[in-house]
Coordinates of C-alpha atoms in Angstrom, one line a residue:
Chain A
M1 CA 25.7 89.6 -39.4
D2 CA 26.3 86.6 -41.5
Y3 CA 23.0 85.0 -42.6
R4 CA 24.2 81.6 -41.3
A5 CA 24.7 83.0 -37.9
L6 CA 21.3 84.5 -38.1
I7 CA 19.7 81.2 -39.0
F8 CA 21.6 79.4 -36.2
K9 CA 20.5 82.0 -33.8
K10 CA 16.9 81.5 -34.8
I11 CA 16.8 77.7 -34.8
S12 CA 19.2 77.1 -31.8
P13 CA 16.3 77.3 -29.2
W14 CA 14.4 74.9 -31.3
I15 CA 17.4 72.5 -31.4
A16 CA 18.0 72.9 -27.7
S17 CA 14.4 72.2 -26.9
W18 CA 14.3 69.2 -29.2
A19 CA 17.5 67.8 -27.7
A20 CA 16.2 68.3 -24.2
A21 CA 12.9 66.7 -25.1
T22 CA 14.7 63.8 -26.8
S23 CA 17.1 63.3 -23.9
G24 CA 14.1 63.5 -21.5
F25 CA 12.2 60.9 -23.4
Y26 CA 15.1 58.4 -23.3
H27 CA 15.7 59.1 -19.7
H28 CA 12.0 58.5 -18.8
T29 CA 11.8 55.2 -20.7
Q30 CA 14.8 53.8 -19.0
E31 CA 13.3 54.8 -15.6
K32 CA 10.1 53.0 -16.6
V33 CA 12.0 49.9 -17.6
N34 CA 14.0 49.9 -14.4
H35 CA 10.9 50.4 -12.4
L36 CA 9.2 47.5 -14.1
R37 CA 12.3 45.4 -13.5
E38 CA 12.3 46.3 -9.8
L39 CA 8.7 45.4 -9.5
D40 CA 9.3 42.1 -11.2
E41 CA 12.1 41.3 -8.9
K42 CA 10.1 42.3 -5.9
Y43 CA 7.4 40.1 -7.1
A44 CA 9.8 37.2 -7.4
Q45 CA 11.2 37.9 -4.0
L46 CA 7.8 38.0 -2.5
A47 CA 6.9 34.7 -4.1
V48 CA 10.0 33.1 -2.5
Q49 CA 9.1 34.6 0.8
N50 CA 5.6 33.4 0.4
A51 CA 6.8 29.9 -0.4
A52 CA 9.1 30.0 2.6
L53 CA 6.4 31.1 4.9
K54 CA 4.1 28.4 3.5
E55 CA 6.9 25.9 4.1
E56 CA 7.2 27.1 7.7
F57 CA 3.5 26.9 8.2
E58 CA 3.3 23.4 6.8
A59 CA 6.3 22.3 8.8
L60 CA 4.8 23.7 12.0
K61 CA 1.5 22.0 11.3
F62 CA 3.3 18.8 10.5
A63 CA 5.3 19.0 13.7
K64 CA 2.1 19.6 15.7
E65 CA 0.3 16.7 14.0
S66 CA 3.3 14.4 14.5
K67 CA 3.4 15.3 18.2
S68 CA -0.3 14.7 18.5
A69 CA 0.1 11.3 16.7
A70 CA 3.1 10.4 19.0
D71 CA 1.2 11.4 22.1
G72 CA -1.9 9.6 20.9
T73 CA 0.0 6.4 20.1
R74 CA 1.7 6.5 23.5
A75 CA -1.5 7.0 25.4
F76 CA -3.4 4.3 23.5
A77 CA -0.5 1.9 23.7
K78 CA -0.4 2.4 27.5
R79 CA -4.1 1.8 27.8
L80 CA -4.0 -1.2 25.5
S81 CA -1.0 -2.6 27.5
Q82 CA -3.2 -2.5 30.6
D83 CA -6.2 -4.0 28.9
T84 CA -4.7 -6.6 26.6
G85 CA -1.2 -7.1 27.9
M86 CA 0.5 -5.8 24.7
R87 CA 1.0 -2.3 23.4
T88 CA -0.4 -3.2 20.0
G89 CA -3.2 -5.4 21.3
R90 CA -6.6 -5.1 19.8
S91 CA -10.0 -5.6 21.4
I92 CA -13.3 -6.6 19.9
A93 CA -14.5 -3.0 20.1
S94 CA -11.7 -1.9 17.7
F95 CA -12.8 -4.2 14.8
N96 CA -14.8 -2.5 12.1
Y97 CA -16.5 -5.7 11.0
K98 CA -20.2 -6.6 11.2
I99 CA -21.3 -10.3 11.2
P100 CA -23.5 -11.4 8.3
T101 CA -27.1 -11.5 9.7
D102 CA -28.5 -14.0 7.2
L103 CA -26.4 -17.0 8.2
S104 CA -27.1 -19.8 10.7
S105 CA -24.7 -20.6 13.6
T106 CA -23.2 -23.5 11.6
Q107 CA -22.6 -21.4 8.6
L108 CA -21.2 -18.6 10.7
Y109 CA -18.9 -21.1 12.4
I110 CA -17.7 -22.4 9.0
L111 CA -17.1 -18.8 7.9
G112 CA -15.2 -18.0 11.1
M113 CA -13.0 -21.1 10.6
S114 CA -12.3 -20.1 7.0
Y115 CA -11.2 -16.7 8.2
F116 CA -9.1 -18.3 10.9
L117 CA -7.3 -20.5 8.4
A118 CA -6.8 -17.5 6.1
H119 CA -5.3 -15.6 9.0
D120 CA -8.0 -13.0 8.7
D121 CA -8.0 -12.9 12.5
E122 CA -10.1 -9.9 13.3
K123 CA -13.1 -11.3 11.4
A124 CA -12.5 -14.8 12.8
A125 CA -12.4 -13.3 16.3
V126 CA -15.7 -11.4 15.9
I127 CA -17.5 -14.4 14.3
L128 CA -16.2 -17.0 16.8
S129 CA -17.0 -14.8 19.8
S130 CA -20.5 -14.3 18.6
V131 CA -21.2 -18.0 17.7
M132 CA -19.8 -19.2 21.1
S133 CA -21.8 -16.7 23.1
L134 CA -25.0 -17.5 21.2
D135 CA -24.8 -21.3 20.9
G136 CA -23.6 -23.4 23.9
S137 CA -22.8 -26.4 21.7
Y138 CA -19.8 -24.5 20.3
R139 CA -18.3 -24.0 23.7
T140 CA -15.8 -26.8 23.3
A141 CA -12.2 -27.2 24.2
K142 CA -11.3 -27.1 20.5
N143 CA -13.1 -23.8 19.9
Y144 CA -11.8 -22.2 23.1
M145 CA -8.3 -23.2 22.0
I146 CA -8.8 -21.7 18.6
S147 CA -10.2 -18.5 20.1
G148 CA -7.1 -18.3 22.3
V149 CA -4.9 -18.7 19.2
I150 CA -6.8 -16.0 17.4
W151 CA -6.5 -13.5 20.3
Y152 CA -2.8 -14.4 20.5
R153 CA -2.4 -13.5 16.9
L154 CA -4.2 -10.2 17.6
D155 CA -1.8 -9.4 20.5
N156 CA -4.6 -9.5 23.0
M157 CA -2.9 -11.7 25.6
A158 CA -5.5 -11.2 28.3
Q159 CA -8.3 -12.5 26.1
S160 CA -6.1 -15.3 24.7
D161 CA -5.2 -16.4 28.3
Q162 CA -8.8 -16.3 29.3
N163 CA -9.9 -18.5 26.4
L164 CA -7.1 -21.0 26.9
D165 CA -8.0 -21.2 30.6
L166 CA -11.6 -22.1 29.6
A167 CA -10.4 -24.8 27.2
I168 CA -8.2 -26.3 30.0
K169 CA -11.0 -26.1 32.6
L170 CA -13.4 -28.2 30.6
E171 CA -13.8 -31.9 31.4
T172 CA -11.1 -34.0 29.8
T173 CA -12.5 -36.4 27.2
P174 CA -10.6 -38.4 24.5
E175 CA -11.7 -35.8 21.9
S176 CA -10.8 -32.8 24.0
E177 CA -7.5 -34.0 25.4
R178 CA -5.5 -33.1 22.4
Y179 CA -6.9 -29.6 22.3
Q180 CA -6.3 -29.2 26.0
A181 CA -2.7 -30.2 25.5
Q182 CA -2.4 -27.6 22.8
A183 CA -4.0 -25.0 25.0
R184 CA -1.4 -25.6 27.7
L185 CA 1.3 -25.2 25.0
W186 CA -0.3 -22.0 23.9
K187 CA -0.4 -20.8 27.5
A188 CA 3.3 -21.2 27.6
L189 CA 3.6 -19.2 24.4
V190 CA 1.4 -16.4 25.9
A191 CA 3.6 -16.4 29.0
K192 CA 6.6 -16.0 26.7
R193 CA 5.0 -13.0 25.0
L194 CA 4.3 -11.6 28.4
K195 CA 8.0 -12.3 29.4
S196 CA 7.0 -14.4 32.4
D197 CA 9.6 -17.1 32.6
D198 CA 8.1 -18.8 35.7
Q199 CA 4.8 -19.2 33.8
I200 CA 6.5 -20.7 30.8
Q201 CA 8.1 -23.3 33.0
F202 CA 4.9 -23.9 34.8
W203 CA 2.8 -24.5 31.7
L204 CA 5.4 -26.7 30.0
K205 CA 5.5 -28.9 33.2
Q206 CA 1.7 -29.0 33.2
L207 CA 1.8 -30.2 29.6
L208 CA 4.3 -33.0 30.5
D209 CA 2.4 -34.0 33.6
H210 CA -1.1 -34.1 32.1
H211 CA -0.4 -35.4 28.6
P212 CA 2.9 -37.4 28.7
H213 CA 2.1 -39.5 25.6
L214 CA 0.8 -36.9 23.2
T215 CA 2.6 -35.6 20.1
E216 CA 2.5 -32.1 21.5
T217 CA 4.4 -33.3 24.6
G218 CA 7.0 -34.8 22.2
W219 CA 7.7 -31.4 20.8
V220 CA 8.7 -30.2 24.3
N221 CA 10.2 -33.4 25.8
L222 CA 12.9 -34.6 23.5
G223 CA 13.1 -38.1 25.0
G224 CA 15.8 -37.5 27.5
E225 CA 18.3 -36.2 24.9
E226 CA 21.0 -33.9 26.2
P227 CA 20.4 -30.3 25.2
Chain B
M1 CA 27.7 74.3 -33.8
K2 CA 29.7 73.5 -30.7
A3 CA 26.5 73.7 -28.6
T4 CA 24.7 71.3 -31.0
V5 CA 27.5 68.8 -30.7
F6 CA 27.5 69.2 -27.0
L7 CA 23.8 68.7 -26.8
L8 CA 23.9 65.6 -29.1
M9 CA 26.7 64.1 -27.1
S10 CA 24.8 64.7 -23.9
V11 CA 21.8 63.0 -25.3
V12 CA 23.9 60.0 -26.3
F13 CA 25.7 60.0 -22.9
F14 CA 22.5 60.2 -20.8
G15 CA 20.7 57.7 -22.9
A16 CA 23.4 55.0 -22.7
R17 CA 24.7 55.4 -19.2
P18 CA 23.5 52.8 -16.7
N19 CA 22.0 54.5 -13.7
Q20 CA 22.3 53.5 -10.1
S21 CA 19.2 51.3 -10.1
W22 CA 20.4 49.3 -13.0
A23 CA 23.7 48.6 -11.2
Q24 CA 21.6 47.5 -8.2
N25 CA 19.6 45.2 -10.4
E26 CA 22.8 43.6 -11.8
K27 CA 23.8 42.9 -8.2
H28 CA 20.4 41.3 -7.6
L29 CA 21.0 38.9 -10.5
D30 CA 23.9 37.4 -8.6
H31 CA 21.2 35.7 -6.4
P32 CA 19.4 33.3 -8.7
I33 CA 15.7 34.1 -8.4
D34 CA 13.9 31.7 -10.5
D35 CA 10.5 31.9 -11.9
Q36 CA 7.4 30.2 -10.6
S37 CA 4.3 28.9 -12.3
H38 CA 1.3 31.1 -11.7
G39 CA -0.7 30.3 -14.8
K40 CA -2.4 27.3 -16.1
N41 CA 0.2 26.4 -18.8
E42 CA 3.1 24.0 -18.7
N43 CA 5.4 26.5 -20.3
N44 CA 4.8 29.4 -17.9
G45 CA 8.4 29.9 -17.0
S46 CA 9.7 32.5 -19.5
H47 CA 11.2 34.8 -16.9
S48 CA 13.2 32.1 -15.2
K49 CA 16.9 31.9 -14.6
K50 CA 18.8 28.7 -14.4
T51 CA 19.7 27.5 -10.9
T52 CA 23.0 26.1 -9.9
T53 CA 22.2 22.8 -8.1
D54 CA 24.7 20.3 -6.9
E55 CA 24.2 17.1 -8.9
K56 CA 25.0 15.0 -5.9
N57 CA 22.0 16.4 -4.0
I58 CA 19.5 15.8 -6.8
C59 CA 16.6 13.7 -5.6
G60 CA 14.4 13.7 -8.7
A61 CA 13.5 15.2 -12.0
L62 CA 10.3 17.1 -12.9
E63 CA 8.4 15.1 -15.5
V64 CA 5.3 17.1 -16.2
F65 CA 3.1 19.6 -14.3
E66 CA 0.0 21.7 -14.7
G67 CA -1.5 24.6 -12.8
D68 CA -0.3 26.3 -9.7
V69 CA 2.8 24.4 -8.7
Q70 CA 5.8 25.6 -6.7
I71 CA 9.0 23.9 -5.8
L72 CA 11.1 25.6 -3.2
N73 CA 14.7 24.7 -2.8
P74 CA 16.0 23.3 0.6
T75 CA 17.6 26.6 1.6
K76 CA 14.4 28.5 0.9
T77 CA 16.3 31.0 -1.3
H78 CA 14.7 30.4 -4.6
L79 CA 12.0 28.6 -6.5
I80 CA 13.0 25.9 -8.9
E81 CA 12.5 26.5 -12.5
L82 CA 9.5 24.6 -13.7
R83 CA 10.3 22.8 -17.0
R84 CA 10.5 19.2 -18.2
K85 CA 13.4 17.3 -16.8
A86 CA 14.3 20.1 -14.3
P87 CA 16.4 18.7 -11.5
V88 CA 14.7 18.7 -8.0
P89 CA 17.3 18.9 -5.2
C90 CA 17.0 16.7 -2.1
G91 CA 15.0 18.4 0.6
S92 CA 12.9 20.5 -1.8
W93 CA 9.3 21.4 -0.8
I94 CA 6.8 20.8 -3.5
S95 CA 3.4 22.5 -3.4
S96 CA 0.6 21.9 -5.8
N97 CA -2.4 24.1 -4.7
E98 CA -4.6 23.9 -7.8
G99 CA -2.5 21.8 -10.0
W100 CA -0.6 18.5 -10.2
V101 CA 2.9 17.4 -10.8
H102 CA 4.7 14.2 -11.9
L103 CA 8.2 13.6 -10.7
K104 CA 10.7 10.9 -11.2
H105 CA 12.6 10.1 -8.0
S106 CA 16.3 9.4 -8.2
A107 CA 15.6 6.0 -6.6
G108 CA 13.5 5.0 -9.6
P109 CA 9.8 5.4 -8.6
T110 CA 7.4 7.7 -10.3
V111 CA 5.8 10.2 -7.9
N112 CA 2.5 11.9 -8.8
L113 CA 1.3 14.7 -6.6
G114 CA -2.4 15.7 -6.7
P115 CA -4.1 19.0 -6.0
G116 CA -3.8 20.5 -2.6
T117 CA -0.7 18.6 -1.8
Y118 CA 2.4 19.7 0.1
A119 CA 5.4 17.3 0.1
Q120 CA 9.1 17.1 0.6
L121 CA 11.5 15.0 -1.4
L122 CA 14.3 13.3 0.4
P123 CA 17.2 11.1 -0.6
S124 CA 17.0 7.3 -0.3
S125 CA 20.2 6.9 1.8
H126 CA 19.9 9.3 4.7
S127 CA 16.3 9.4 5.6
K128 CA 13.5 7.1 6.9
E129 CA 11.2 8.2 4.2
Q130 CA 11.9 9.3 0.6
V131 CA 8.7 11.4 0.4
I132 CA 7.2 13.2 3.3
L133 CA 3.6 14.0 2.7
F134 CA 2.5 17.1 4.8
R135 CA -1.0 17.0 3.3
G136 CA -2.7 15.8 0.2
Q137 CA -2.4 12.7 -1.9
V138 CA 0.4 11.0 -3.8
Y139 CA 0.5 8.2 -6.3
L140 CA 3.7 6.1 -6.3
D141 CA 4.7 3.5 -8.9
V142 CA 7.6 1.5 -7.5
N143 CA 9.3 -1.2 -9.6
S144 CA 11.0 -4.3 -8.2
G145 CA 14.5 -2.9 -8.9
D146 CA 13.9 0.4 -7.1
G147 CA 14.4 -1.0 -3.6
E148 CA 12.1 -0.3 -0.7
F149 CA 10.5 3.1 -1.1
K150 CA 8.9 4.8 1.9
V151 CA 6.4 7.5 2.1
G152 CA 5.5 9.0 5.4
S153 CA 3.0 11.4 6.9
A154 CA 2.5 12.9 10.4
M155 CA 1.1 9.6 11.6
G156 CA 1.8 6.7 9.3
R157 CA 4.3 5.3 7.0
A158 CA 4.0 3.1 3.9
R159 CA 6.7 0.8 2.6
I160 CA 6.5 -0.3 -1.0
G161 CA 8.8 -3.0 -2.4
R162 CA 7.1 -3.2 -5.7
G163 CA 3.7 -1.8 -6.4
K164 CA 1.4 1.0 -7.3
V165 CA -0.2 2.8 -4.4
I166 CA -2.0 6.0 -3.4
Y167 CA -1.2 7.5 -0.1
L168 CA -3.5 10.1 1.4
T169 CA -3.3 12.3 4.5
G170 CA -5.0 15.3 5.9
Y171 CA -8.3 14.5 4.2
S172 CA -10.2 14.8 7.5
E173 CA -9.9 17.1 10.5
K174 CA -8.5 14.4 12.7
T175 CA -4.9 13.1 12.2
S176 CA -5.1 10.2 9.9
A177 CA -3.6 8.5 6.9
Q178 CA -4.8 6.1 4.3
L179 CA -3.1 3.7 2.0
V180 CA -4.7 2.3 -1.2
V181 CA -2.9 -0.4 -3.1
L182 CA -3.7 -0.6 -6.8
A183 CA -1.2 -3.3 -7.7
D184 CA 1.1 -5.8 -5.9
F185 CA 1.3 -5.0 -2.2
A186 CA 2.7 -2.6 0.4
T187 CA 3.0 -2.5 4.2
F188 CA 1.5 0.2 6.4
E189 CA 2.4 1.1 9.9
N190 CA 2.2 3.7 12.6
R191 CA 5.4 5.8 12.6
F192 CA 5.4 5.7 16.4
Q193 CA 4.7 1.9 16.7
E194 CA 6.9 0.3 14.1
T195 CA 6.7 -3.2 15.5
K196 CA 3.5 -4.1 13.8
K197 CA 2.9 -3.7 10.1
V198 CA -0.2 -4.4 8.1
R199 CA 0.2 -5.9 4.7
V200 CA -2.1 -4.4 2.2
S201 CA -2.6 -6.3 -1.0
E202 CA -3.8 -5.2 -4.4
G203 CA -7.4 -3.9 -4.5
E204 CA -7.3 -3.2 -0.8
M205 CA -7.0 -0.2 1.5
S206 CA -6.1 0.4 5.1
E207 CA -6.6 3.4 7.3
L208 CA -4.7 4.7 10.4
S209 CA -6.6 6.8 12.9
F210 CA -7.4 6.7 16.6
D211 CA -11.1 6.5 16.0
L212 CA -11.2 2.8 16.8
L213 CA -9.0 3.0 19.9
R214 CA -6.1 1.2 18.3
V215 CA -2.6 2.1 17.4
M216 CA -2.3 -0.1 14.4
P217 CA -3.8 0.4 10.9
K218 CA -7.1 -1.1 10.3
E219 CA -7.4 -4.6 8.7
P220 CA -7.3 -4.1 4.9
T221 CA -10.7 -3.9 3.2
P222 CA -11.6 -4.0 -0.5
I223 CA -11.7 -0.7 -2.2
S224 CA -14.6 0.6 -4.1
V225 CA -14.2 1.5 -7.8
A226 CA -16.4 4.6 -7.4
A227 CA -14.1 6.0 -4.8
L228 CA -11.0 5.3 -6.9
K229 CA -12.0 7.2 -10.1
P230 CA -11.8 10.7 -8.6
K231 CA -8.4 9.9 -7.3
F232 CA -7.2 8.8 -10.7
F233 CA -8.5 12.0 -12.1
D234 CA -6.7 14.2 -9.5
L235 CA -3.5 12.3 -9.7
H236 CA -3.5 11.9 -13.5
V237 CA -2.8 8.2 -13.3
D238 CA -1.9 6.4 -16.5
E239 CA -5.0 4.8 -18.2
K240 CA -3.4 1.4 -18.4
V241 CA -2.8 1.5 -14.6
Q242 CA -6.4 2.7 -14.1
A243 CA -7.8 -0.2 -16.0
Q244 CA -5.5 -2.7 -14.2
A245 CA -6.4 -1.2 -10.8
I246 CA -10.2 -1.3 -11.5
S247 CA -9.9 -4.9 -12.6
L248 CA -8.0 -5.9 -9.5
A249 CA -10.4 -4.0 -7.2
T250 CA -13.4 -5.7 -8.8
H251 CA -11.7 -9.1 -8.5
R252 CA -10.9 -8.4 -4.8
Q253 CA -14.5 -7.3 -4.1
E254 CA -15.8 -10.6 -5.5
R255 CA -13.5 -12.5 -3.2
V256 CA -15.6 -12.7 0.0
V257 CA -13.8 -15.4 1.9
L258 CA -10.1 -15.8 1.5
V259 CA -9.9 -19.6 1.7
H260 CA -11.9 -22.1 -0.3
D261 CA -12.4 -24.6 2.4
E262 CA -14.3 -27.7 1.2
G263 CA -13.6 -29.6 4.4
A264 CA -15.2 -27.0 6.6
N265 CA -18.6 -27.9 5.2
Q266 CA -18.4 -31.3 6.8
E267 CA -18.7 -31.9 10.5
S268 CA -16.1 -32.1 13.2
D269 CA -14.7 -35.6 12.5
E270 CA -13.4 -34.5 9.2
D271 CA -12.2 -31.1 10.4
E272 CA -8.8 -32.5 11.3
E273 CA -8.2 -33.5 7.7
A274 CA -9.4 -30.2 6.3
P275 CA -6.1 -28.3 7.0
K276 CA -4.2 -31.0 5.1
K277 CA -6.5 -30.6 2.1
N278 CA -6.2 -26.9 2.2
K279 CA -2.4 -27.2 2.5
A280 CA -2.3 -29.1 -0.8
Q281 CA -4.8 -26.7 -2.4
N282 CA -3.0 -23.6 -1.3
R283 CA 0.4 -24.8 -2.3
S284 CA 2.3 -21.9 -3.8
L285 CA 3.7 -22.1 -7.3
A286 CA 7.2 -21.9 -6.1
S287 CA 7.0 -25.2 -4.2
S288 CA 7.2 -28.6 -5.9
E289 CA 3.8 -29.7 -7.2
S290 CA 2.6 -33.0 -5.8
K291 CA 1.7 -35.8 -8.3
S292 CA -1.9 -35.7 -9.3
P293 CA -3.8 -39.0 -8.9
K294 CA -4.2 -41.2 -11.9
S295 CA -7.4 -40.9 -14.0
E296 CA -9.9 -43.8 -14.3
S297 CA -8.9 -44.5 -17.9
E298 CA -5.2 -44.8 -16.8
I299 CA -6.0 -47.2 -14.0
T300 CA -8.1 -49.4 -16.4
R301 CA -5.3 -49.5 -18.9
D302 CA -2.8 -50.4 -16.3
Q303 CA -5.1 -53.2 -14.9
A304 CA -5.6 -54.6 -18.4
L305 CA -1.8 -54.6 -19.0
L306 CA -1.2 -56.4 -15.7
E307 CA -3.8 -59.0 -16.4
K308 CA -2.3 -59.7 -19.8
K309 CA 1.1 -60.1 -18.3
L310 CA -0.3 -62.5 -15.7
E311 CA -2.1 -64.6 -18.3
E312 CA 1.1 -64.9 -20.3
K313 CA 3.0 -66.0 -17.2
L314 CA 0.4 -68.4 -15.9
A315 CA -1.1 -69.9 -19.0
P316 CA 1.3 -69.5 -21.9
G317 CA -0.1 -70.7 -25.3
V318 CA -3.6 -71.3 -24.0
S319 CA -6.3 -69.9 -26.3
D320 CA -8.7 -68.8 -23.5
P321 CA -6.5 -68.3 -20.4
E322 CA -9.2 -66.4 -18.5
T323 CA -11.4 -69.5 -17.9
L324 CA -8.3 -71.3 -16.7
I325 CA -7.0 -68.7 -14.4
Y326 CA -10.3 -67.3 -13.2
P327 CA -12.8 -70.2 -13.4
G328 CA -15.6 -68.3 -11.6
R329 CA -15.4 -65.1 -13.6
K330 CA -17.9 -64.3 -16.2
P331 CA -16.4 -64.2 -19.7
K332 CA -15.7 -60.8 -21.2
L333 CA -18.2 -59.8 -23.9
T334 CA -17.2 -58.3 -27.2
R335 CA -18.6 -55.0 -28.4
K336 CA -21.1 -56.7 -30.6
E337 CA -22.2 -59.0 -27.8
R338 CA -22.6 -56.1 -25.4
A339 CA -24.8 -54.2 -28.0
E340 CA -26.9 -57.3 -28.5
R341 CA -27.3 -57.8 -24.7
K342 CA -28.3 -54.1 -24.3
K343 CA -30.9 -54.5 -27.1
L344 CA -32.3 -57.6 -25.5
L345 CA -32.5 -55.9 -22.1
E346 CA -34.4 -53.0 -23.6
Q347 CA -36.9 -55.4 -25.3
I348 CA -37.5 -57.1 -21.9
K349 CA -38.1 -53.8 -20.3
Q350 CA -40.6 -52.8 -23.0
F351 CA -42.3 -56.2 -22.6
Q352 CA -42.5 -55.7 -18.8
A353 CA -43.9 -52.2 -19.2
E354 CA -46.8 -53.5 -21.3
P355 CA -49.8 -54.5 -19.3

């Protein structure tokens, strides 16, 4: 036997085992890489699924809250419509404002008038209601008329109508006549907001009949001009 | 020898051949699965793949983010790659659990989302709101050229023409929304009662809830600086804006009554004139300014000039025209004469004071 063949015969098992081992090592590494890759992809997929589920959860929650808000708005609007005459009307209970306690009636009145001129109507309504209920000297045609205007601005037509009525019912004096005329005009505007055409006509006629020579009447009666 | 070659070839063959799972993985790569941010770093997106987004449907760009932030595409198939200037498609859902994210909306405004926020980004043209806030808080900086920008929640909607605002929802168990205006103004409304809007000016906030049995947002009230600071921290608002907002909030807190009404201090007879006075005082800058009354010195100068003209006309060439025109009037004293007279009067007073 050739010595080379003999050497080959001796080392061939070693070579075979080495080759097998080497091929096994490569094969095993690739499997490991693939496994890691699969895990990574699964993780990414799960993250997407998780995000999608979260989106569904938030969307459902949002839809539920939206429905609750819509139902609440509808219910409150219906209730307010009955109480105030308007769906967006506000009552004195819904104002989150507390009157300053360290002021006199006169000072409160001045503050209320300031808020009225600044169109801060909620505060003006609270102050004026309080002052007029506490001090009888403030229950004048002018103040009732101003209260009516404030409640008109706050979409509380029932309260506005009530205040304007009180202004009109007071005794007519030279000082109060102008405010009573304005109150009649505001009554017509309240009727317009309440979509009551008969009442609009009625109050405009009342204005013309009771105060034919005032400026406020001139706004309505155009001196016989053809429309 | 042949066996060795065979074995070596087999090793090479087995080592290089892609197996079945590899092929499957290649197939998976056809679906773009992007990375998400799970860490606390801005650059935590190393395993991401680029997405193919239609440029027409891009609603914004990612500016900067930190923490646990996820952006899911509208079709819910992949998460958007988180990197600077990454495009955010319209309809994307943005979630920032324990992080924050700043976006630039395609309409122009800057949108900062704070922690615990879930929002959806929508286009300007086809939707009522550009940002829908499911829960959490958002800071919006809208410039005048951006057009009206709307942010909505389950209950409320804010419209911002120009201004810097913070909008919050889901901060309490009850359904509610809150609008805080840091600069300029915005309007706030109930989504289901759009007829009435509340204007919220700088340094003010308004809230919408059914607690007070009303469907409209509350009347705006001044905001407290102490309550603002945590919001600034959460939303990573720019320091300049913070300083400006704090200044405006403080200024608004100091303003107790909106109108400075001098006429209201007097009694009823003068009340009728008070609105006229206020009208002049509250005249806006855009309207023409009325002429201010002349000062006393101007009136005196005019009177002297008129008298001089009259003297020239009535008594021309007369050395002392005053005595001729006004015989009863006391003659005018010179400065020296006035000083002497004053001195004399003082002396008389002293004399009278002595016993």
